[in-house]
């Protein structure tokens, strides 16, 4: 009850003022858009949009990866009946942050004033028209932002293991749904409210919002908390929200500064793991690399090649992260499609459960799903209804070099031999047995030829050839003569016997 009173009291003053200043700014902004639209004859495009609705073609593939089932953040799912159970939890965190008797008790007015001044800019971050009044919109933004800030501070106080006020099932669920694209708040709103308020923990003043958010959400990609990299300090592009923050910090560490020079045209997709393995490519897992740092190069001399891939952990929650990052990259113009390229790389690398089994055996993929086939289905479904950007691939050199090697005579011959004669141990044993039989037959032929060498060394090749051709006829003639001789000798024996009797 005290929490609801605090929220009502905070917004009573704002309701009495009716946000005249904000309404005036909104009217001027809308009037300017309409005037520009009429003058140009084209719709005015809002370049500030950074939080998008999921495209329908992507949404129909896996709706649960994009639509929250437990908690709503922002205006897209605000008021949904199935998400009301978490509203009281969010308000409790808000009241803890702006407790009148706490360190931030006098900061509430400053926070509300900031949101009032920035309402137009905040609304412009969302795609489409937000059908909420100023009171509803600002109250929603304040409560949702306060919940995220207080949650991150509670986690920091408990070394990101657990929040005492949350049930054990809540934290993984909240983490998964807070990373969804349709559940985002503009990062500049979170950052400002984080700076306005003070952390009650005296040892946490050196940590920024980005540090806390990255450490919290990185667990979606890597469950081992001891291997979380440092969050970047400077950014070339503006970071729009926590999903963009996580995406930016796991980008590949390319050559040439930000790496734009290392992106290029990818002519074809990479072959599958089975095809690469048959062609003699060695698959290696590298735990020391970042998630997206993949390389292809020489192993031994010119014939053997090595594809090095950092370890990848697959689960339903990680699938949600990948899907929403791809959706953001396909919708947002001011970012490189690195995660999209990465997922299409794995989508082509994995065509079946056999490919997953090889990657799992090599230590590249670890998963918590029921079977290798489920992993293959998850990876392949992420790329459904999406067109890859082949002209801006950070893996263009890896893929092009792999395809160039696959096209060599050695790789094609090796792949053909392995595919046709060495696909399994049974086929391999049979092939080995046939080879050994041919080998011993060859040795026997050589030995027979060596034994007859002394007999034929004085004869010319033409005479040997003629004798060889006439051999079957001589054999048949000799056989007939032998049979006639046997018959004649057989008839002579009874005459001799009869003569003896008489």
Short mmCIF file of C-alpha atoms in Angstrom, two decimals:
data_model
loop_
_atom_site.label_atom_id
_atom_site.label_comp_id
_atom_site.label_asym_id
_atom_site.label_seq_id
_atom_site.Cartn_x
_atom_site.Cartn_y
_atom_site.Cartn_z
CA UNK A 1 0.00 0.00 0.00
CA UNK A 2 2.81 2.43 0.84
CA UNK A 3 4.33 1.79 -2.60
CA UNK A 4 1.15 2.75 -4.44
CA UNK A 5 0.80 5.89 -2.30
CA UNK A 6 4.34 6.94 -3.21
CA UNK A 7 3.62 6.55 -6.92
CA UNK A 8 0.34 8.45 -6.71
CA UNK A 9 1.95 11.24 -4.67
CA UNK A 10 4.83 11.51 -7.14
CA UNK A 11 2.50 12.05 -10.07
CA UNK A 12 -0.18 14.21 -8.45
CA UNK A 13 1.93 17.31 -8.92
CA UNK A 14 2.59 16.39 -12.54
CA UNK A 15 -1.09 15.73 -13.20
CA UNK A 16 -2.03 19.17 -11.87
CA UNK A 17 0.45 20.84 -14.21
CA UNK A 18 -0.94 18.80 -17.18
CA UNK A 19 2.53 18.84 -18.71
CA UNK A 20 1.86 22.11 -20.52
CA UNK A 21 5.50 22.49 -21.49
CA UNK A 22 5.69 18.97 -22.86
CA UNK A 23 2.44 19.33 -24.75
CA UNK A 24 3.67 22.54 -26.33
CA UNK A 25 6.93 20.90 -27.39
CA UNK A 26 5.05 17.90 -28.75
CA UNK A 27 2.73 20.13 -30.78
CA UNK A 28 5.63 22.07 -32.28
CA UNK A 29 7.44 18.84 -33.13
CA UNK A 30 4.40 17.27 -34.79
CA UNK A 31 3.59 20.48 -36.62
CA UNK A 32 7.14 20.58 -37.97
CA UNK A 33 6.90 16.98 -39.20
CA UNK A 34 3.61 17.66 -40.97
CA UNK A 35 4.96 20.80 -42.65
CA UNK A 36 8.04 18.91 -43.87
CA UNK A 37 5.83 16.10 -45.13
CA UNK A 38 3.62 18.48 -47.09
CA UNK A 39 6.55 20.37 -48.60
CA UNK A 40 8.51 17.32 -49.69
CA UNK A 41 5.57 15.19 -50.71
CA UNK A 42 7.20 12.22 -48.90
CA UNK A 43 6.61 10.83 -45.42
CA UNK A 44 9.09 12.10 -42.83
CA UNK A 45 11.33 9.28 -41.63
CA UNK A 46 12.11 9.18 -37.93
CA UNK A 47 15.85 8.52 -37.60
CA UNK A 48 15.60 8.28 -33.80
CA UNK A 49 13.79 4.94 -33.81
CA UNK A 50 15.91 2.25 -32.14
CA UNK A 51 13.35 0.00 -30.42
CA UNK A 52 11.40 -1.90 -33.04
CA UNK A 53 8.50 -4.24 -33.42
CA UNK A 54 9.63 -7.70 -34.55
CA UNK A 55 8.98 -8.15 -38.30
CA UNK A 56 5.98 -10.48 -38.83
CA UNK A 57 7.94 -12.97 -40.93
CA UNK A 58 10.47 -13.45 -38.09
CA UNK A 59 7.82 -13.45 -35.38
CA UNK A 60 5.90 -16.35 -36.87
CA UNK A 61 8.95 -18.65 -36.76
CA UNK A 62 9.39 -18.56 -32.95
CA UNK A 63 7.01 -16.13 -31.15
CA UNK A 64 8.11 -17.07 -27.63
CA UNK A 65 11.63 -15.80 -28.36
CA UNK A 66 10.33 -12.26 -28.97
CA UNK A 67 7.16 -11.85 -26.87
CA UNK A 68 7.54 -11.67 -23.05
CA UNK A 69 5.46 -14.09 -20.99
CA UNK A 70 6.21 -12.76 -17.51
CA UNK A 71 7.34 -9.13 -17.40
CA UNK A 72 6.68 -6.06 -19.53
CA UNK A 73 9.24 -3.27 -19.98
CA UNK A 74 8.34 -0.25 -22.10
CA UNK A 75 5.13 0.58 -23.95
CA UNK A 76 4.81 -2.30 -26.45
CA UNK A 77 3.38 -4.81 -23.96
CA UNK A 78 2.27 -2.38 -21.27
CA UNK A 79 -1.06 -3.41 -19.76
CA UNK A 80 -1.09 -6.95 -21.16
CA UNK A 81 -3.35 -9.03 -18.86
CA UNK A 82 -0.93 -11.99 -18.70
CA UNK A 83 1.93 -9.75 -17.50
CA UNK A 84 0.22 -8.08 -14.54
CA UNK A 85 1.69 -10.37 -11.89
CA UNK A 86 5.09 -8.67 -12.20
CA UNK A 87 3.74 -5.11 -11.94
CA UNK A 88 3.70 -5.20 -8.16
CA UNK A 89 7.28 -6.49 -8.11
CA UNK A 90 8.42 -3.60 -10.33
CA UNK A 91 6.67 -1.08 -8.06
CA UNK A 92 8.39 -2.56 -5.01
CA UNK A 93 11.79 -2.03 -6.63
CA UNK A 94 10.76 1.52 -7.58
CA UNK A 95 9.81 2.27 -3.97
CA UNK A 96 13.10 0.88 -2.71
CA UNK A 97 15.03 3.14 -5.09
CA UNK A 98 13.06 6.29 -4.21
CA UNK A 99 12.31 5.47 -0.58
CA UNK A 100 11.43 8.83 1.09
CA UNK A 101 13.61 7.84 4.06
CA UNK A 102 16.48 6.60 1.90
CA UNK A 103 19.42 8.27 0.16
CA UNK A 104 17.35 8.96 -2.97
CA UNK A 105 14.22 10.25 -1.25
CA UNK A 106 14.82 13.78 -2.53
CA UNK A 107 15.78 12.67 -6.06
CA UNK A 108 12.31 11.73 -7.24
CA UNK A 109 11.31 15.20 -8.42
CA UNK A 110 14.54 15.53 -10.40
CA UNK A 111 13.93 12.17 -12.07
CA UNK A 112 10.35 13.08 -12.98
CA UNK A 113 11.43 16.46 -14.32
CA UNK A 114 14.01 14.81 -16.55
CA UNK A 115 11.43 12.40 -17.97
CA UNK A 116 8.99 15.23 -18.52
CA UNK A 117 11.56 17.18 -20.51
CA UNK A 118 12.58 14.14 -22.55
CA UNK A 119 9.13 12.66 -23.24
CA UNK A 120 9.13 13.61 -26.91
CA UNK A 121 12.63 12.20 -27.44
CA UNK A 122 11.77 9.01 -25.57
CA UNK A 123 8.61 8.47 -27.63
CA UNK A 124 10.61 8.93 -30.83
CA UNK A 125 12.78 5.94 -29.86
CA UNK A 126 9.83 3.62 -30.39
CA UNK A 127 8.45 2.43 -33.69
CA UNK A 128 4.96 3.65 -34.49
CA UNK A 129 2.59 5.73 -32.41
CA UNK A 130 2.45 4.99 -28.67
CA UNK A 131 -1.20 5.12 -27.57
CA UNK A 132 -0.54 6.23 -24.01
CA UNK A 133 -1.25 9.56 -22.32
CA UNK A 134 1.63 11.58 -20.90
CA UNK A 135 0.78 10.51 -17.36
CA UNK A 136 0.67 6.81 -18.26
CA UNK A 137 3.77 6.96 -20.43
CA UNK A 138 5.97 8.79 -17.91
CA UNK A 139 4.81 6.70 -14.96
CA UNK A 140 5.56 3.55 -16.94
CA UNK A 141 9.03 4.79 -17.89
CA UNK A 142 9.87 5.80 -14.31
CA UNK A 143 8.72 2.52 -12.75
CA UNK A 144 10.35 0.31 -15.40
CA UNK A 145 13.65 2.19 -15.36
CA UNK A 146 13.74 2.19 -11.56
CA UNK A 147 13.13 -1.56 -11.52
CA UNK A 148 16.09 -2.23 -13.84
CA UNK A 149 18.44 0.13 -11.97
CA UNK A 150 17.59 -1.26 -8.54
CA UNK A 151 17.80 -4.84 -9.82
CA UNK A 152 21.32 -4.25 -11.20
CA UNK A 153 22.43 -2.65 -7.93
CA UNK A 154 21.03 -5.52 -5.87
CA UNK A 155 22.84 -7.98 -8.11
CA UNK A 156 26.09 -6.06 -7.80
CA UNK A 157 25.76 -6.18 -4.02
CA UNK A 158 25.35 -9.97 -4.18
CA UNK A 159 28.11 -10.57 -6.79
CA UNK A 160 25.47 -11.21 -9.49
CA UNK A 161 24.51 -14.56 -7.98
CA UNK A 162 21.04 -14.00 -6.57
CA UNK A 163 18.71 -11.27 -5.35
CA UNK A 164 17.21 -12.13 -1.94
CA UNK A 165 13.88 -10.53 -2.80
CA UNK A 166 13.43 -12.73 -5.90
CA UNK A 167 12.50 -16.39 -6.11
CA UNK A 168 15.13 -18.59 -7.74
CA UNK A 169 13.14 -19.08 -10.93
CA UNK A 170 12.62 -15.34 -11.42
CA UNK A 171 16.14 -14.13 -12.16
CA UNK A 172 16.86 -16.31 -15.23
CA UNK A 173 13.38 -15.57 -16.57
CA UNK A 174 13.68 -11.82 -16.01
CA UNK A 175 17.15 -11.76 -17.57
CA UNK A 176 15.89 -13.55 -20.69
CA UNK A 177 12.88 -11.27 -21.15
CA UNK A 178 14.73 -8.01 -20.40
CA UNK A 179 16.99 -8.67 -23.41
CA UNK A 180 14.08 -8.94 -25.87
CA UNK A 181 13.95 -6.18 -28.48
CA UNK A 182 10.33 -5.26 -27.76
CA UNK A 183 11.13 -5.04 -24.03
CA UNK A 184 13.75 -2.29 -24.20
CA UNK A 185 14.09 1.17 -22.69
CA UNK A 186 16.31 3.86 -24.25
CA UNK A 187 19.74 3.61 -22.66
CA UNK A 188 20.04 7.38 -22.20
CA UNK A 189 16.99 7.24 -19.88
CA UNK A 190 18.49 4.45 -17.78
CA UNK A 191 21.88 6.17 -17.67
CA UNK A 192 20.47 9.49 -16.51
CA UNK A 193 18.30 7.99 -13.78
CA UNK A 194 21.26 5.85 -12.70
CA UNK A 195 23.40 9.01 -12.39
CA UNK A 196 20.67 10.96 -10.58
CA UNK A 197 20.23 8.30 -7.93
CA UNK A 198 22.86 7.14 -5.46
CA UNK A 199 23.79 3.58 -4.69
CA UNK A 200 23.52 2.73 -1.01
CA UNK A 201 26.53 0.43 -1.42
CA UNK A 202 29.63 2.62 -0.78
CA UNK A 203 31.88 0.26 -2.79
CA UNK A 204 29.86 0.48 -5.99
CA UNK A 205 30.32 4.14 -6.93
CA UNK A 206 33.01 3.37 -9.51
CA UNK A 207 30.71 1.08 -11.53
CA UNK A 208 28.71 2.50 -14.40
CA UNK A 209 25.31 1.35 -15.62
CA UNK A 210 26.92 -0.16 -18.70
CA UNK A 211 29.33 -2.19 -16.56
CA UNK A 212 26.52 -3.63 -14.44
CA UNK A 213 24.21 -4.28 -17.39
CA UNK A 214 26.88 -6.02 -19.47
CA UNK A 215 27.94 -8.25 -16.59
CA UNK A 216 24.30 -9.19 -15.91
CA UNK A 217 23.31 -9.96 -19.51
CA UNK A 218 26.58 -11.61 -20.59
CA UNK A 219 25.54 -14.62 -18.51
CA UNK A 220 23.00 -15.33 -21.26
CA UNK A 221 25.93 -16.16 -23.56
CA UNK A 222 28.43 -17.61 -21.12
CA UNK A 223 27.34 -19.24 -17.88
CA UNK A 224 30.84 -19.14 -16.39
CA UNK A 225 30.96 -15.84 -14.50
CA UNK A 226 34.76 -16.01 -14.16
CA UNK A 227 35.23 -15.46 -17.91
CA UNK A 228 33.20 -12.27 -18.37
CA UNK A 229 35.26 -9.74 -20.39
CA UNK A 230 35.49 -6.09 -19.52
CA UNK A 231 32.80 -3.80 -20.87
CA UNK A 232 34.09 -1.33 -23.44
CA UNK A 233 34.59 2.26 -22.33
CA UNK A 234 34.33 4.13 -25.63
CA UNK A 235 31.93 3.47 -28.51
CA UNK A 236 32.00 4.66 -32.10
CA UNK A 237 28.22 4.41 -32.41
CA UNK A 238 25.57 5.47 -29.95
CA UNK A 239 24.43 2.55 -27.79
CA UNK A 240 20.65 2.50 -27.94
CA UNK A 241 19.63 0.00 -25.22
CA UNK A 242 20.94 -2.99 -23.24
CA UNK A 243 20.43 -5.39 -26.17
CA UNK A 244 22.58 -3.13 -28.32
CA UNK A 245 25.11 -2.85 -25.46
CA UNK A 246 25.53 -6.63 -25.30
CA UNK A 247 25.66 -6.93 -29.10
CA UNK A 248 28.31 -4.22 -29.41
CA UNK A 249 30.57 -5.70 -26.71
CA UNK A 250 30.72 -9.17 -28.27
CA UNK A 251 31.49 -7.91 -31.77
CA UNK A 252 34.48 -9.57 -33.46
CA UNK A 253 37.85 -8.03 -32.71
CA UNK A 254 38.75 -7.27 -36.32
CA UNK A 255 41.87 -5.72 -37.75
CA UNK A 256 41.97 -2.04 -38.56
CA UNK A 257 40.49 -0.32 -35.51
CA UNK A 258 36.75 -0.67 -35.68
CA UNK A 259 37.10 -3.26 -38.39
CA UNK A 260 35.04 -1.67 -41.16
CA UNK A 261 37.93 -2.17 -43.58
CA UNK A 262 37.89 -5.90 -42.80
CA UNK A 263 34.29 -6.37 -43.87
CA UNK A 264 33.74 -7.31 -47.48
CA UNK A 265 31.84 -9.30 -50.06
CA UNK A 266 31.20 -12.96 -49.34
CA UNK A 267 30.76 -14.77 -52.64
CA UNK A 268 29.22 -18.01 -51.31
CA UNK A 269 28.19 -19.69 -48.07
CA UNK A 270 30.63 -21.95 -46.25
CA UNK A 271 30.31 -25.74 -46.73
CA UNK A 272 29.01 -27.91 -43.90
CA UNK A 273 31.22 -29.35 -41.18
CA UNK A 274 31.00 -32.84 -42.71
CA UNK A 275 32.09 -31.52 -46.12
CA UNK A 276 34.98 -29.56 -44.60
CA UNK A 277 36.11 -32.55 -42.56
CA UNK A 278 35.99 -34.85 -45.60
CA UNK A 279 38.12 -32.36 -47.53
CA UNK A 280 40.81 -32.43 -44.83
CA UNK A 281 39.96 -29.30 -42.78
CA UNK A 282 40.85 -29.66 -39.10
CA UNK A 283 38.22 -28.25 -36.72
CA UNK A 284 39.62 -26.65 -33.56
CA UNK A 285 37.95 -25.02 -30.55
CA UNK A 286 39.68 -22.03 -28.94
CA UNK A 287 38.44 -21.01 -25.48
CA UNK A 288 40.76 -18.00 -25.31
CA UNK A 289 38.97 -16.14 -28.12
CA UNK A 290 35.87 -14.01 -28.03
CA UNK A 291 32.62 -15.54 -29.22
CA UNK A 292 32.69 -14.27 -32.82
CA UNK A 293 36.43 -14.38 -33.57
CA UNK A 294 36.59 -17.17 -36.19
CA UNK A 295 39.63 -17.87 -38.41
CA UNK A 296 40.66 -20.18 -41.27
CA UNK A 297 44.31 -20.84 -42.10
CA UNK A 298 47.14 -23.30 -42.68
CA UNK A 299 47.71 -26.28 -40.41
CA UNK A 300 50.54 -28.33 -41.94
CA UNK A 301 52.08 -27.05 -45.16
CA UNK A 302 49.84 -26.32 -48.11
CA UNK A 303 47.55 -29.36 -47.93
CA UNK A 304 46.06 -29.19 -44.43
CA UNK A 305 43.85 -26.30 -43.30
CA UNK A 306 42.41 -25.42 -39.90
CA UNK A 307 39.09 -23.79 -38.99
CA UNK A 308 39.29 -22.29 -35.49
CA UNK A 309 36.00 -21.48 -33.72
CA UNK A 310 35.51 -20.18 -30.16
CA UNK A 311 33.39 -22.34 -27.89
CA UNK A 312 29.64 -21.79 -28.25
CA UNK A 313 27.08 -22.68 -25.57
CA UNK A 314 23.58 -23.38 -26.88
CA UNK A 315 20.35 -23.21 -24.88
CA UNK A 316 16.85 -21.80 -25.27
CA UNK A 317 17.89 -18.56 -23.54
CA UNK A 318 20.89 -18.11 -25.83
CA UNK A 319 18.65 -18.72 -28.81
CA UNK A 320 16.50 -15.82 -27.60
CA UNK A 321 19.54 -13.52 -27.44
CA UNK A 322 20.69 -14.45 -30.94
CA UNK A 323 17.22 -14.03 -32.44
CA UNK A 324 16.66 -10.58 -30.94
CA UNK A 325 20.12 -9.37 -31.94
CA UNK A 326 19.46 -10.49 -35.52
CA UNK A 327 16.04 -8.78 -35.45
CA UNK A 328 17.66 -5.54 -34.25
CA UNK A 329 20.36 -5.68 -36.93
CA UNK A 330 17.79 -6.29 -39.66
CA UNK A 331 15.69 -3.34 -38.45
CA UNK A 332 18.30 -0.76 -37.43
CA UNK A 333 20.25 1.03 -40.14
CA UNK A 334 23.08 2.33 -37.96
CA UNK A 335 24.75 -0.97 -37.10
CA UNK A 336 26.78 -3.67 -38.85
CA UNK A 337 25.10 -7.07 -39.38
CA UNK A 338 27.79 -9.00 -37.50
CA UNK A 339 25.50 -11.26 -35.48
CA UNK A 340 23.45 -11.96 -38.60
CA UNK A 341 26.64 -12.99 -40.42
CA UNK A 342 27.68 -15.15 -37.46
CA UNK A 343 24.34 -16.97 -37.31
CA UNK A 344 24.26 -17.58 -41.08
CA UNK A 345 27.79 -18.96 -40.81
CA UNK A 346 26.61 -21.54 -38.26
CA UNK A 347 23.37 -22.10 -40.14
CA UNK A 348 25.34 -23.27 -43.19
CA UNK A 349 27.97 -25.02 -41.11
CA UNK A 350 25.27 -27.16 -39.47
CA UNK A 351 22.97 -29.04 -41.83
CA UNK A 352 22.17 -32.05 -39.67
CA UNK A 353 22.64 -33.68 -36.29
CA UNK A 354 25.85 -35.26 -37.64
CA UNK A 355 27.39 -31.81 -38.04
CA UNK A 356 26.44 -30.94 -34.45
CA UNK A 357 27.94 -34.23 -33.25
CA UNK A 358 31.27 -33.40 -34.91
CA UNK A 359 31.33 -29.88 -33.42
CA UNK A 360 30.40 -31.26 -30.01
CA UNK A 361 33.17 -33.88 -30.23
CA UNK A 362 35.68 -31.18 -31.21
CA UNK A 363 34.66 -29.04 -28.22
CA UNK A 364 33.16 -26.22 -30.28
CA UNK A 365 29.50 -26.64 -29.25
CA UNK A 366 28.16 -27.38 -25.79
CA UNK A 367 24.42 -27.53 -25.33
CA UNK A 368 21.75 -28.23 -22.73
CA UNK A 369 19.11 -29.34 -25.21
CA UNK A 370 17.75 -32.87 -25.52
CA UNK A 371 19.59 -33.97 -28.66
CA UNK A 372 21.94 -32.86 -31.42
CA UNK A 373 18.97 -32.65 -33.77
CA UNK A 374 17.34 -30.03 -31.52
CA UNK A 375 20.51 -27.95 -31.70
CA UNK A 376 20.52 -28.21 -35.49
CA UNK A 377 16.84 -27.19 -35.62
CA UNK A 378 17.42 -24.20 -33.31
CA UNK A 379 20.35 -22.90 -35.38
CA UNK A 380 18.60 -23.44 -38.71
CA UNK A 381 15.34 -21.82 -37.53
CA UNK A 382 17.11 -18.60 -36.50
CA UNK A 383 18.03 -18.01 -40.15
CA UNK A 384 14.53 -18.69 -41.44
CA UNK A 385 12.74 -15.79 -43.15
CA UNK A 386 15.99 -13.76 -43.12
CA UNK A 387 18.14 -12.72 -46.07
CA UNK A 388 21.89 -12.53 -45.31
CA UNK A 389 23.87 -9.42 -46.21
CA UNK A 390 26.65 -10.90 -48.34
CA UNK A 391 28.17 -7.49 -49.10
CA UNK A 392 29.06 -6.61 -45.50
CA UNK A 393 30.34 -9.86 -44.03
CA UNK A 394 33.05 -9.76 -41.39
CA UNK A 395 33.67 -13.47 -42.17
CA UNK A 396 34.15 -12.92 -45.90
CA UNK A 397 37.84 -13.90 -45.81
CA UNK A 398 37.17 -17.03 -43.73
CA UNK A 399 34.36 -18.22 -46.00
CA UNK A 400 36.05 -17.30 -49.28
CA UNK A 401 39.33 -18.97 -48.26
CA UNK A 402 37.47 -22.11 -47.19
CA UNK A 403 35.61 -22.29 -50.50
CA UNK A 404 38.84 -21.71 -52.41
CA UNK A 405 40.49 -24.62 -50.59
CA UNK A 406 37.45 -26.88 -51.13
CA UNK A 407 37.76 -26.21 -54.88
CA UNK A 408 41.36 -27.49 -55.13
CA UNK A 409 42.06 -30.85 -56.81
CA UNK A 410 43.53 -32.30 -53.62
CA UNK A 411 40.50 -31.36 -51.51
CA UNK A 412 38.02 -32.69 -54.08
CA UNK A 413 39.92 -35.98 -54.47
CA UNK A 414 40.25 -36.43 -50.72
CA UNK A 415 36.59 -35.60 -50.14
CA UNK A 416 35.52 -38.07 -52.84
CA UNK A 417 37.63 -40.89 -51.37
CA UNK A 418 36.48 -40.22 -47.81
CA UNK A 419 32.82 -39.80 -48.77
CA UNK A 420 32.63 -42.95 -50.91
CA UNK A 421 34.97 -45.33 -49.12
CA UNK A 422 35.55 -44.11 -45.55
CA UNK A 423 32.16 -42.88 -44.32
CA UNK A 424 32.12 -45.33 -41.38
CA UNK A 425 34.36 -47.90 -39.73
CA UNK A 426 32.53 -50.79 -41.44
CA UNK A 427 32.91 -49.23 -44.87
CA UNK A 428 36.50 -48.38 -44.04
CA UNK A 429 37.32 -51.98 -43.02
CA UNK A 430 35.70 -53.31 -46.20
CA UNK A 431 37.64 -50.81 -48.31
CA UNK A 432 40.88 -51.75 -46.54
CA UNK A 433 40.19 -55.45 -47.10
CA UNK A 434 39.55 -54.91 -50.80
CA UNK A 435 42.76 -52.89 -51.11
CA UNK A 436 44.75 -55.62 -49.35
CA UNK A 437 43.23 -58.30 -51.65
CA UNK A 438 44.26 -56.29 -54.69
CA UNK A 439 47.70 -55.79 -53.19
CA UNK A 440 48.29 -59.51 -52.57
CA UNK A 441 46.96 -60.37 -56.05
CA UNK A 442 49.41 -57.90 -57.50
CA UNK A 443 52.28 -59.40 -55.49
CA UNK A 444 51.33 -62.91 -56.62
CA UNK A 445 51.26 -61.78 -60.25
CA UNK A 446 54.70 -60.20 -59.93
CA UNK A 447 56.11 -63.33 -58.34
CA UNK A 448 54.63 -65.53 -61.10
CA UNK A 449 56.08 -63.27 -63.74
CA UNK A 450 59.50 -63.40 -62.08
CA UNK A 451 59.42 -67.24 -62.04
CA UNK A 452 58.66 -67.41 -65.79
CA UNK A 453 61.23 -64.81 -66.74
CA UNK A 454 63.98 -67.35 -67.38
CA UNK A 455 61.76 -69.34 -69.79
CA UNK A 456 60.68 -66.44 -71.93
CA UNK A 457 63.77 -64.22 -71.92
CA UNK A 458 65.12 -65.75 -75.21
CA UNK A 459 61.84 -65.33 -77.10
CA UNK A 460 60.71 -62.20 -78.86
CA UNK A 461 57.64 -60.24 -77.76
CA UNK A 462 55.74 -61.15 -80.98
CA UNK A 463 56.22 -64.88 -80.46
CA UNK A 464 55.15 -64.63 -76.81
CA UNK A 465 52.11 -62.65 -77.88
CA UNK A 466 51.15 -65.21 -80.55
CA UNK A 467 51.62 -68.08 -78.11
CA UNK A 468 49.44 -66.27 -75.58
CA UNK A 469 46.67 -65.79 -78.15
CA UNK A 470 46.84 -69.42 -79.31
CA UNK A 471 47.03 -70.84 -75.81
CA UNK A 472 43.28 -71.48 -75.43
CA UNK A 473 43.15 -73.29 -78.77
CA UNK A 474 46.21 -75.39 -77.97
CA UNK A 475 44.70 -76.34 -74.68
CA UNK A 476 41.43 -77.42 -76.31
CA UNK A 477 43.31 -79.38 -79.05
CA UNK A 478 45.50 -81.06 -76.48
CA UNK A 479 42.47 -81.92 -74.43
CA UNK A 480 40.68 -83.53 -77.42
CA UNK A 481 43.76 -85.53 -78.39
CA UNK A 482 44.19 -86.73 -74.85
CA UNK A 483 40.53 -87.83 -74.70
CA UNK A 484 40.83 -89.77 -78.01
CA UNK A 485 43.99 -91.47 -76.82
CA UNK A 486 42.31 -92.48 -73.59
CA UNK A 487 39.36 -93.93 -75.51
CA UNK A 488 41.63 -95.91 -77.83
CA UNK A 489 43.68 -97.35 -75.03
CA UNK A 490 40.51 -98.21 -73.18
CA UNK A 491 39.12 -100.24 -76.12
CA UNK A 492 42.37 -102.12 -76.51
CA UNK A 493 42.35 -103.49 -72.98
CA UNK A 494 39.24 -105.73 -73.33
CA UNK A 495 40.62 -107.32 -76.55
CA UNK A 496 43.76 -108.30 -74.73
CA UNK A 497 41.76 -109.71 -71.88
CA UNK A 498 39.51 -111.71 -74.18
CA UNK A 499 42.55 -113.13 -75.98
CA UNK A 500 43.99 -114.28 -72.74
CA UNK A 501 40.77 -116.05 -71.75
CA UNK A 502 40.46 -117.97 -74.93
#
